XYZ file of C-alpha atoms in Angstrom:
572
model
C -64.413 -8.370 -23.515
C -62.037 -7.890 -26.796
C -60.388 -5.269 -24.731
C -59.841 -7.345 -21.319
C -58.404 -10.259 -23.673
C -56.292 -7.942 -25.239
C -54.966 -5.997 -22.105
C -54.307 -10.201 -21.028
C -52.848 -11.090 -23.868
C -50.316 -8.128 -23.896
C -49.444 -8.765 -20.553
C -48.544 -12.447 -21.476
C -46.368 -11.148 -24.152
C -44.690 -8.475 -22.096
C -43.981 -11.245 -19.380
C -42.168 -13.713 -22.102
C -40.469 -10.793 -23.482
C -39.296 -9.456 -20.227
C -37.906 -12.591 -18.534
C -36.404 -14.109 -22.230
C -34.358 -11.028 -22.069
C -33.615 -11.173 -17.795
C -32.752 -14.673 -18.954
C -30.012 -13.770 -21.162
C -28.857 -11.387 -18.918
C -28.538 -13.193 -16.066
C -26.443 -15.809 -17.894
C -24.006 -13.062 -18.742
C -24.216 -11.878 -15.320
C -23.095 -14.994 -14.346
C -20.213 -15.351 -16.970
C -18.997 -11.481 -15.972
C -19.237 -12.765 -12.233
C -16.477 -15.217 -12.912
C -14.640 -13.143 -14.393
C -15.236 -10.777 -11.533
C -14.106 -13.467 -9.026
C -11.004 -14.490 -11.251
C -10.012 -11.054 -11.339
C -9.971 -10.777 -7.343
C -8.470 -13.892 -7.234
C -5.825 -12.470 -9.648
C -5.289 -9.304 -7.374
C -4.800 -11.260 -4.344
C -2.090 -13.759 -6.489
C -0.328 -10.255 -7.545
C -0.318 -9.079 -3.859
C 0.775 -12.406 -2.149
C 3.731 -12.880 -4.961
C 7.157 -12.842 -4.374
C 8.054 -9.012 -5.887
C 5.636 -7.498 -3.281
C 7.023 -9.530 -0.580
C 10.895 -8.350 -1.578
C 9.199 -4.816 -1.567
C 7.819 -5.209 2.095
C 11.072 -6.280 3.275
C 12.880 -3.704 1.602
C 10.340 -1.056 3.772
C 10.997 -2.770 6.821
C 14.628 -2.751 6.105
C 15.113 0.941 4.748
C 13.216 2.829 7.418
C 15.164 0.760 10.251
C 18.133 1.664 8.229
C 17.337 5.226 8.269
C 16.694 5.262 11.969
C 19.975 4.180 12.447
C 21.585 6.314 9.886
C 20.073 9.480 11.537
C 21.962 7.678 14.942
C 25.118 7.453 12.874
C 24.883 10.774 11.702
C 24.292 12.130 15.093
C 27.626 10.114 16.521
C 29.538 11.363 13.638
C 29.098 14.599 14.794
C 29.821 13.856 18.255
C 32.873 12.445 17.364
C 33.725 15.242 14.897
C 33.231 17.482 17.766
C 35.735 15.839 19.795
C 38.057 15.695 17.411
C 37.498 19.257 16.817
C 37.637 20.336 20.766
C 41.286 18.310 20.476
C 42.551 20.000 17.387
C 41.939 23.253 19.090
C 43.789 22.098 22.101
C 46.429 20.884 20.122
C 46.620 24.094 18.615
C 47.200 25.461 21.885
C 50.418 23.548 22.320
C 51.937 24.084 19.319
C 52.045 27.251 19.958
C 53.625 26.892 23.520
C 55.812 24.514 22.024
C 56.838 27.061 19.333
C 57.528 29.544 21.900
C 59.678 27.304 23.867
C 61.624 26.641 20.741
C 62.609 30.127 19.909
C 63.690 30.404 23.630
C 66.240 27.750 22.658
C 66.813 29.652 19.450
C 67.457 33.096 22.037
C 69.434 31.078 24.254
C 71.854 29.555 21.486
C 71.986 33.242 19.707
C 73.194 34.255 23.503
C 75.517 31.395 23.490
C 77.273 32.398 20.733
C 77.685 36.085 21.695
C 79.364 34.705 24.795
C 81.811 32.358 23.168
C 83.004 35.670 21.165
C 83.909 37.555 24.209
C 85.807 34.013 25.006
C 88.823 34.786 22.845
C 90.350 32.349 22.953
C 89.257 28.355 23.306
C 85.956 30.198 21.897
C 85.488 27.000 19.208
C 83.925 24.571 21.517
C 81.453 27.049 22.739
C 80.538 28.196 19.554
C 80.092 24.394 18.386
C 77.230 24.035 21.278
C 75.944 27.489 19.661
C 75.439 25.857 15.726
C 74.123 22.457 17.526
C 71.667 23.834 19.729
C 70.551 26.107 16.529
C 70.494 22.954 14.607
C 68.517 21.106 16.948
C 66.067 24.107 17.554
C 65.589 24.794 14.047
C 64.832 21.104 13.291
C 62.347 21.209 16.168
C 61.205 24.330 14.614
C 60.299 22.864 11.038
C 58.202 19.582 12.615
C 56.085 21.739 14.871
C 55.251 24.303 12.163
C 54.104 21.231 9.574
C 52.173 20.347 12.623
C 50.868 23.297 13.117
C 50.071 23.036 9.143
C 48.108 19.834 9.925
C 46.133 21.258 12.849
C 44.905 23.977 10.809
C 44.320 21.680 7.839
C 42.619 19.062 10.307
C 40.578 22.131 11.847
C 39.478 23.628 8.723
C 37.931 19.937 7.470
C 36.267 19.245 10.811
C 34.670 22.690 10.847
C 33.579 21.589 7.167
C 32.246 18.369 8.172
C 30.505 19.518 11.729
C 28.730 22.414 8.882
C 28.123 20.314 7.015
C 26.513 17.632 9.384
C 24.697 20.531 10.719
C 22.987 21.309 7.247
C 22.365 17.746 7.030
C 20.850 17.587 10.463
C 18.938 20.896 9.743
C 17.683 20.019 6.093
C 16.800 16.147 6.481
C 16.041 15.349 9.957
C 12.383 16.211 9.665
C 12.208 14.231 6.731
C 14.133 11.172 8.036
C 11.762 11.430 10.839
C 8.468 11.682 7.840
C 10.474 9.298 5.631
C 11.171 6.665 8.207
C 7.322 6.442 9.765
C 5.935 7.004 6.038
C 8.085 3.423 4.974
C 7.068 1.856 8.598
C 3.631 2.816 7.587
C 3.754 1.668 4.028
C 5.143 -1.624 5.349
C 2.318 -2.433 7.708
C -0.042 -1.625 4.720
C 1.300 -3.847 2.576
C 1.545 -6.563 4.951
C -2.023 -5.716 5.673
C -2.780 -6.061 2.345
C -1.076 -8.943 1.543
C -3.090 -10.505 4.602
C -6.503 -9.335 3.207
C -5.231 -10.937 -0.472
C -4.846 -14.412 0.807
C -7.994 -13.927 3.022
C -10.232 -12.657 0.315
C -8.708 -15.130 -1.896
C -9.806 -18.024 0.070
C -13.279 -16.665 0.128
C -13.940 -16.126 -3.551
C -14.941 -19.513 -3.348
C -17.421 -19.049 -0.534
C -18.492 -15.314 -2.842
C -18.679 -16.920 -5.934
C -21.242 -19.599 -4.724
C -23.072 -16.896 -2.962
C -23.710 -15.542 -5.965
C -24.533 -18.659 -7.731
C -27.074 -18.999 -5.486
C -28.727 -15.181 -6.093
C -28.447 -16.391 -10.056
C -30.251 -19.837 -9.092
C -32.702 -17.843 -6.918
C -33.606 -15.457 -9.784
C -33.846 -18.379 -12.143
C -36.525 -20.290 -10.088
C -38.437 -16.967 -9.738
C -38.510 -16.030 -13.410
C -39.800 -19.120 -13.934
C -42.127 -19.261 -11.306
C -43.173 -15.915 -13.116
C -43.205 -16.867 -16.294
C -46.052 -19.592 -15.246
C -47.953 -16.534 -14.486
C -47.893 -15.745 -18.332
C -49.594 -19.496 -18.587
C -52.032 -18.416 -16.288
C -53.233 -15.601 -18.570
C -52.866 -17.803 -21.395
C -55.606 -19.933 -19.823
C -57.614 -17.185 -18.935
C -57.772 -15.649 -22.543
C -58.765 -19.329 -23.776
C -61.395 -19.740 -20.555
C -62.989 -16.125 -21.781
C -62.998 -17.066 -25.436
C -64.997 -19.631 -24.565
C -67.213 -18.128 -21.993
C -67.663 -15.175 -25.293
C -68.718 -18.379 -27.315
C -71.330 -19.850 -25.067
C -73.191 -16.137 -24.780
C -72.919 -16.094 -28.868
C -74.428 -19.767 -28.810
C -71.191 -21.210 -29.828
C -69.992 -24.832 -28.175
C -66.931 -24.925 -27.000
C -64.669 -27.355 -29.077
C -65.532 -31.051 -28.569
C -69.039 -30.486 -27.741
C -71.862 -29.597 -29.434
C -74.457 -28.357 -26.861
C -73.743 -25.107 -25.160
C -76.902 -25.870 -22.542
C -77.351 -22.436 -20.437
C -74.518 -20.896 -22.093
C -74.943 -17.639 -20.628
C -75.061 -19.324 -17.072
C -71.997 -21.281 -17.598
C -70.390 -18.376 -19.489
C -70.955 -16.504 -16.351
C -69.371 -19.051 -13.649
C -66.577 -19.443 -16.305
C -66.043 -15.649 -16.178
C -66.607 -15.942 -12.037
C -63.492 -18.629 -12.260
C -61.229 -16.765 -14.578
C -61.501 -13.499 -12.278
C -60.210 -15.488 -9.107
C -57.787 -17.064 -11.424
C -56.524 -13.566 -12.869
C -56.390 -12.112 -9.025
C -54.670 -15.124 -8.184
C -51.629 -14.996 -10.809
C -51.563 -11.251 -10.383
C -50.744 -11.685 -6.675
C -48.346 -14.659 -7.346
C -46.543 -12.350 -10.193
C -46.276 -9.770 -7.718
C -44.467 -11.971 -5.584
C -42.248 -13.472 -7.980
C -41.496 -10.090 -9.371
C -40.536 -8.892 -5.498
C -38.157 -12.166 -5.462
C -36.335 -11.611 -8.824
C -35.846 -7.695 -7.527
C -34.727 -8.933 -4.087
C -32.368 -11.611 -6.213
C -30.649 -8.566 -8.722
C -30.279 -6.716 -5.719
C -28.398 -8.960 -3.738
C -26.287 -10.138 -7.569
C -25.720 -6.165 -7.815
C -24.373 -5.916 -4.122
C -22.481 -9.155 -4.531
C -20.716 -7.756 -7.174
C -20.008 -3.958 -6.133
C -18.691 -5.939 -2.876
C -16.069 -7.764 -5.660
C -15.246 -4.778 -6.794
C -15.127 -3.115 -4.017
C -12.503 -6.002 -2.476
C -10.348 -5.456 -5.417
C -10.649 -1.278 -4.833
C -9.379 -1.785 -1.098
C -6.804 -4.439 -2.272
C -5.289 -2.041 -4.917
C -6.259 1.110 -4.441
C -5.224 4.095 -2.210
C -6.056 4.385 1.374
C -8.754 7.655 0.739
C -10.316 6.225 -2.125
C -8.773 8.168 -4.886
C -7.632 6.673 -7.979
C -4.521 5.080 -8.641
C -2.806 2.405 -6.785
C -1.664 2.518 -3.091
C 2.009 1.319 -4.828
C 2.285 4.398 -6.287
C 2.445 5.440 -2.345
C 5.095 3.177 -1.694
C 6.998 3.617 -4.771
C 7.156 7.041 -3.472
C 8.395 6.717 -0.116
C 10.690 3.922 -1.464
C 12.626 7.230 -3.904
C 12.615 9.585 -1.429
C 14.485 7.308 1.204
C 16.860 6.558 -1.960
C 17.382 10.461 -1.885
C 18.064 10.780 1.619
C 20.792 7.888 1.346
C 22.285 10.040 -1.781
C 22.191 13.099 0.398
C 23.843 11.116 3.382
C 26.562 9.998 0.842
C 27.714 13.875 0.305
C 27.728 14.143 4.100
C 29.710 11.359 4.584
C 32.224 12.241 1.531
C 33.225 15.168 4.114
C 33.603 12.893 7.060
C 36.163 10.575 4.864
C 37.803 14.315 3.771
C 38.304 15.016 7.651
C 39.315 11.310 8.667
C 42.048 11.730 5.723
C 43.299 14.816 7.123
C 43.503 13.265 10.746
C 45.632 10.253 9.077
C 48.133 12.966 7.575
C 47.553 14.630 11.606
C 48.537 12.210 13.593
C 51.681 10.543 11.884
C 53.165 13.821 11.157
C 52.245 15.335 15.283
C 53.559 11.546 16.710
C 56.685 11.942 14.177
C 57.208 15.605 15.213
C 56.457 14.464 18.917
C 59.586 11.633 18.768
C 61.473 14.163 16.902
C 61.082 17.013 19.771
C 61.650 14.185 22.564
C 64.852 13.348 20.296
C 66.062 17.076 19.736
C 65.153 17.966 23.230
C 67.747 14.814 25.021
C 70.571 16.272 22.508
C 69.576 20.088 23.661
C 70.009 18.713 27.057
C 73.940 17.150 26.454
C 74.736 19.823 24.630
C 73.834 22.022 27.130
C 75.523 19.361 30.174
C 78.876 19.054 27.809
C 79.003 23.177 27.592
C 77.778 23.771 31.171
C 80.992 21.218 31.916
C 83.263 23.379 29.916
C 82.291 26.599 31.336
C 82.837 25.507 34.717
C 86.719 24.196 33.618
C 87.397 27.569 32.276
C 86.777 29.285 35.334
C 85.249 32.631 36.059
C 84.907 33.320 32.381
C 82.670 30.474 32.026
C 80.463 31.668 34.492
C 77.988 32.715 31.894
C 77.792 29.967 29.902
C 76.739 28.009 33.153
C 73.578 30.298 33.018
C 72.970 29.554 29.769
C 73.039 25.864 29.963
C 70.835 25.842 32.671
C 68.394 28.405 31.089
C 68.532 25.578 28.094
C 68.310 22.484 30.269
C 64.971 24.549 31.912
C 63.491 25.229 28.423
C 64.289 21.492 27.413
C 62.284 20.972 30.501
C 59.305 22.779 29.184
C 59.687 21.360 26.031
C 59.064 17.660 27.386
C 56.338 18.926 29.597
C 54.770 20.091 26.407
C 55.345 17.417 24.297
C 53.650 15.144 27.421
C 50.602 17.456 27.386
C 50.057 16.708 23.716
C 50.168 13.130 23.549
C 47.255 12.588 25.305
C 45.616 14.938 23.304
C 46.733 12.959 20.090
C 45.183 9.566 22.097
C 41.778 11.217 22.371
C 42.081 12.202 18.362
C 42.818 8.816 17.511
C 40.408 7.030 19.253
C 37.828 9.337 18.038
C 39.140 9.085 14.685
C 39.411 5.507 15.062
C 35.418 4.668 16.612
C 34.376 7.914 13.434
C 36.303 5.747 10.580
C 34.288 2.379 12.300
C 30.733 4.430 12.142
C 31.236 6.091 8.867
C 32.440 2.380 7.472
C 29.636 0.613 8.797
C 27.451 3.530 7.368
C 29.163 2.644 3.887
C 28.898 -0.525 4.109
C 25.859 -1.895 5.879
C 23.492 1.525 6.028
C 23.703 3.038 2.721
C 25.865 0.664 0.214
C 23.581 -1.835 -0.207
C 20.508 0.105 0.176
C 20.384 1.914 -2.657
C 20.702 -1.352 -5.114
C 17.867 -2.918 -3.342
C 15.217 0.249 -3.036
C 15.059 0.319 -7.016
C 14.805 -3.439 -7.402
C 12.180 -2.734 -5.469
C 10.774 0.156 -6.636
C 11.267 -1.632 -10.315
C 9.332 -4.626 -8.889
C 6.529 -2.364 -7.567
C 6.067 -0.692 -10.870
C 5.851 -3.901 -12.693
C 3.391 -5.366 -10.148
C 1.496 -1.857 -10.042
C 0.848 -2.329 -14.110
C -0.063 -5.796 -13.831
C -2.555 -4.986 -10.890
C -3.435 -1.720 -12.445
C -4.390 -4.035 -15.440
C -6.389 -6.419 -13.629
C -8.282 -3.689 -11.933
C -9.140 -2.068 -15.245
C -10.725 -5.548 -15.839
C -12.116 -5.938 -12.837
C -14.031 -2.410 -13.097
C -14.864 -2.829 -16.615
C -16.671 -6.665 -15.806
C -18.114 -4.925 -12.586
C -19.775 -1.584 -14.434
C -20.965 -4.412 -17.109
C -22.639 -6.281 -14.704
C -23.601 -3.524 -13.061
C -25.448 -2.579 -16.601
C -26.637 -5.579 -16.999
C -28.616 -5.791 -13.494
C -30.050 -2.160 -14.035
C -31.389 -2.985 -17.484
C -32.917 -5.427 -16.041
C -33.893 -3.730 -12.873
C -35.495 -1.541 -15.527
C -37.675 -4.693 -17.349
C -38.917 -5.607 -14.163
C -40.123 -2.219 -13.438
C -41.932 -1.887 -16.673
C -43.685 -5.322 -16.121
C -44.676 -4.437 -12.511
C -45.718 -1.303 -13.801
C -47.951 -3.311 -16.870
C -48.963 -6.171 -14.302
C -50.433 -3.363 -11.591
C -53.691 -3.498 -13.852
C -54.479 -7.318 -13.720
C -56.352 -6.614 -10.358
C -58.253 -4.513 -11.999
C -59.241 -6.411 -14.604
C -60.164 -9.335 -12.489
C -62.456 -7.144 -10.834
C -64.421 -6.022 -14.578
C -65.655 -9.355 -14.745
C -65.560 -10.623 -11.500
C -69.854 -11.911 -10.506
C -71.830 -9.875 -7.800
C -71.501 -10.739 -4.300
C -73.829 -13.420 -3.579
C -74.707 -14.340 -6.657
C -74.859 -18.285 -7.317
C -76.600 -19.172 -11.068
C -78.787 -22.557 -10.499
C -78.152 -25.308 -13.267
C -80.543 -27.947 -13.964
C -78.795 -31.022 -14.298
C -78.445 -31.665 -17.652
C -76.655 -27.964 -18.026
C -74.942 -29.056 -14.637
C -73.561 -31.677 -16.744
C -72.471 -29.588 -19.717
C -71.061 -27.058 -17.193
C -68.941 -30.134 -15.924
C -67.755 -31.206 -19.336
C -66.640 -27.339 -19.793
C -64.938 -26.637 -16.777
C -62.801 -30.215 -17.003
C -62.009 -28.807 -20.237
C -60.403 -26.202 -18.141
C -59.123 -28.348 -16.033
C -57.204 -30.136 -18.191
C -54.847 -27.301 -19.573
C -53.675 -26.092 -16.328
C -49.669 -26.441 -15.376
C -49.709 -25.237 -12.044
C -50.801 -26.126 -9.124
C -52.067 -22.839 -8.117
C -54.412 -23.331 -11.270
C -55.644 -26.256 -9.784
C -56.288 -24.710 -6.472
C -58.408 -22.388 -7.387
C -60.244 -23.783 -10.074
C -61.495 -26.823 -7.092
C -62.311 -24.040 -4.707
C -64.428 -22.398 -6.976
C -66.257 -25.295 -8.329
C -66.644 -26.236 -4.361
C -68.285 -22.610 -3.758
C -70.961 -22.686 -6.747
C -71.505 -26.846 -6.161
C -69.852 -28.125 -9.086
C -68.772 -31.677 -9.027
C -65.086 -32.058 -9.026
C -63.268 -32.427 -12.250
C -63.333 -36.000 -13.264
C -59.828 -35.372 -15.621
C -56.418 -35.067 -14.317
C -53.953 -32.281 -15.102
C -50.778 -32.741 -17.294
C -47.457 -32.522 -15.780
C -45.715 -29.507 -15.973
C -42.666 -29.183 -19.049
C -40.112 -28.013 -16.855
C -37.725 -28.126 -19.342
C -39.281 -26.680 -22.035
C -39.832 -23.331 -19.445
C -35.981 -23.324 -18.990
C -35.027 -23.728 -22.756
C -38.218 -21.087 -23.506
C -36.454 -18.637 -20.498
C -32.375 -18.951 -20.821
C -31.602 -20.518 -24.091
């Protein structure tokens, strides 16, 4: 008996031991919880603020910015091809031109060796010679600086076409990656930012789930710490029943009657009591695990919130800012790379400037020269004619002159529309590469690393509350296995109650006749009983019992249980 009173009593202890400490640590539990919650709720403040919303519209702006900038850069070199194709045709003419204009330069040099053989009245003739050389040679000098210019505007187009080429070559890919990584960022954010006000709302709805799990644990480590009562009673019940076989009274009596008869229907009792509050504990225990598993999952779901909030899309460490930081420098590259290309468009654009005023001066200059070439060569054809038969020559020469003056206009007419087409190219290119400057790239770069400043600020703040958030989750998460591990311990103890129930538990059928004196000692023991017990289950049992071996029912009540003296005993 010393042994089954001991194996009770150390039950008892373990149980007030066990839940004192699940006590504690569910009150923690439910501190770190809050701070679990506030933490979220943090998060979800940090993703719905105001320097993650300037970031998501600086995404959506820079990668529909680069879209068009790759269009830009694509019409730029359309247009730098055209103005190429006309340089080149230009180039063409100029050299017709300059062919026509050493004709002149023949035909005067022929003029003059002609007015020689005159004799004399030779000084008029030789007049239209040094005019028409003057006029030539004028003509001359414009077409060769625009000759200069074509090659200078040919050599920076080639330059800028290679160059947009490289561009094209090196970066379009990455526009392409670039422009669908920010699109993609931008959507995640916004995703995010959804998910933060969503999640935020229900921390309220989480955190009361989980006050519930604590509240549910609560109510079953008390309902299991009235199992340690129980044994309590049980030890006191078998004390007694060890008495009344030593001949001892129980205390407040001094007959003990059939004491080894009532010692056995006490020991009967206690056994249905002891399989009783071993089956209860086992449920209680099975509540309080169900409870710590659903506090553990409610907070691993916290944390996990605050992982898919913050953290990258495959699950790595780090934050998924660090993503869009990312994506947010290498478009700010791109837009420094697209500056060099476009320094080489403004290079070309100058040259065209220089182009066309010097071709449309050279063009008025040549229509100019070419009307004086064409009196000159009237006022000496008009002379020959009056000298007679000696002037015969000069005739052909003015009209050799007035034909090359011809071909001189007809060339001059083939390049101005050639020098339209350059100048509205060069005109729409100066418009695209300006509205590049200006509303592509200009302010672009000024905004991505406000941005990308915002986003590293917010990523240390949230990478801070994350820390937190981690470090209250793997405490709680300690917290619930420790006490995971109690319970497992006392389950493990409490397995052996059964068993002892059944070492002193009467043979089947056995029922100990009382005469009726010891029937009323028996009573006066058993309402002793009576009389201690909390719980109703107690009660229960103890009536059924007395029912099956035809004991009258106690004529004492039962106190009312302490309630608060279990909660101050349990969490205090």
């Amino acid at each position: 008996m010393d042994g089954i009173l001991a194996c009770t009593e150390e039950i008892a202890a373990q149980i007030e031991a066990t839940f004192a400490q699940m006590g504690r640590g569910l009150g923690r539990g439910h501190v770190l919880f809050d701070e679990l919650n506030a933490g979220l709720a943090s998060l979800s403040q940090e993703l719905s603020g105001d320097s993650i919303a300037g970031a998501s519209s600086v995404l959506r702006d820079v990668a529909a910015r680069l879209a068009r900038l790759l269009e830009v850069l694509r019409s730029e070199g359309d247009l730098l091809g055209t103005i190429g194709a006309s340089a080149e045709d230009s180039a063409s003419i100029l050299k017709l031109l300059v062919k026509h204009i050493k004709m002149v330069l023949v035909i005067a040099q022929n003029a003059r060796i002609e007015a020689a053989s005159l004799g004399s009245g030779q000084d008029g003739f030789l007049n239209f010679t040094q005019e028409a050389v003057a006029l030539a040679k004028a003509v001359e000098g414009s077409i060769e600086a625009c000759s200069v210019n074509q090659t200078r505007l040919a050599e920076a187009v080639a330059t800028a076409l290679r160059r947009q080429r490289d561009f094209e070559t090196r970066y379009r890919d990455r526009f392409r990656s670039v422009g669908a990584d920010l699109v993609s960022a931008h959507a995640a954010l916004q995703s995010r930012r959804t998910n933060a006000v969503r999640l935020a709302a229900s921390a309220g709805a989480g955190t009361r789930k989980i006050t519930e799990a604590v509240g549910s644990a609560i109510v079953s480590l008390q309902a299991g710490d009235s199992t340690r009562q129980r044994l309590e009673h049980v030890g006191r019940a078998l004390r007694i029943a060890d008495g009344l076989d030593h001949g001892l009274a129980p205390a407040g009596s001094h007959e003990t009657g059939d004491g080894a008869t009532i010692a056995g229907l006490i020991r009967g009792l206690q056994s249905e009591q002891l399989t009783s509050a071993a089956s209860d504990l086992d449920s209680d225990l099975g509540d309080i695990d169900r409870s710590l598993s659903n506090l553990l999952s409610g907070a691993t779901e916290v944390v996990g919130h605050g992982r898919a909030l913050a953290g990258t899309d495959d699950g790595t460490s780090g934050s998924f800012l660090t993503g869009v930081k990312q994506a947010l420098a290498e478009a700010s590259s791109l837009i420094k790379a697209c500056d060099d290309s476009r320094r080489s468009v403004d290079n070309a654009l100058s040259v065209v400037d220089d182009m066309l005023g010097n071709f449309r001066s050279a063009v008025q200059n040549l229509s100019d020269a070419v009307t004086d070439i064409i009196l000159v060569g009237m006022n000496a054809g008009l002379k020959a004619r009056q000298v007679g038969i000696r002037g015969r020559a000069f005739v052909v020469i003015a009209n050799e002159l007035r034909a090359t003056a011809d071909k001189l206009t007809g060339g001059a007419a083939m390049l101005k529309p050639i020098l339209d087409a350059v100048e509205r190219a060069a005109s729409e290119l100066a418009r695209v590469n300006g509205d590049s400057a200006s509303g592509l790239v200009t302010e672009l770069e000024p905004r991505i690393l406000s941005a990308i400043r915002g986003i590293e600020s917010e990523s240390d703040q949230i990478g801070a509350v994350m820390t937190r958030l981690i470090q209250s989750g793997g405490e709680f998460d300690g917290l619930i296995s420790e006490a995971k591990a109690l319970l497992g311990a006392l389950r493990k103890k409490s397995a052996w109650l059964p068993e002892v129930a059944r070492s002193f538990t009467p043979p089947a059928g056995a029922r100990p006749g009382l005469a009726y004196d010891d029937q009323v000692q028996a009573g006066n023991v058993f309402d002793g009983l009576y009389a201690q017990y909390t719980m109703a289950s107690e009660r229960g049992v103890h009536l059924g019992f007395l029912q099956r071996v035809g004991l009258a029912a106690p004529s004492v009540g039962a106190p009312a249980p302490q309630q608060g003296e279990i909660d101050e005993a349990l969490f205090f």
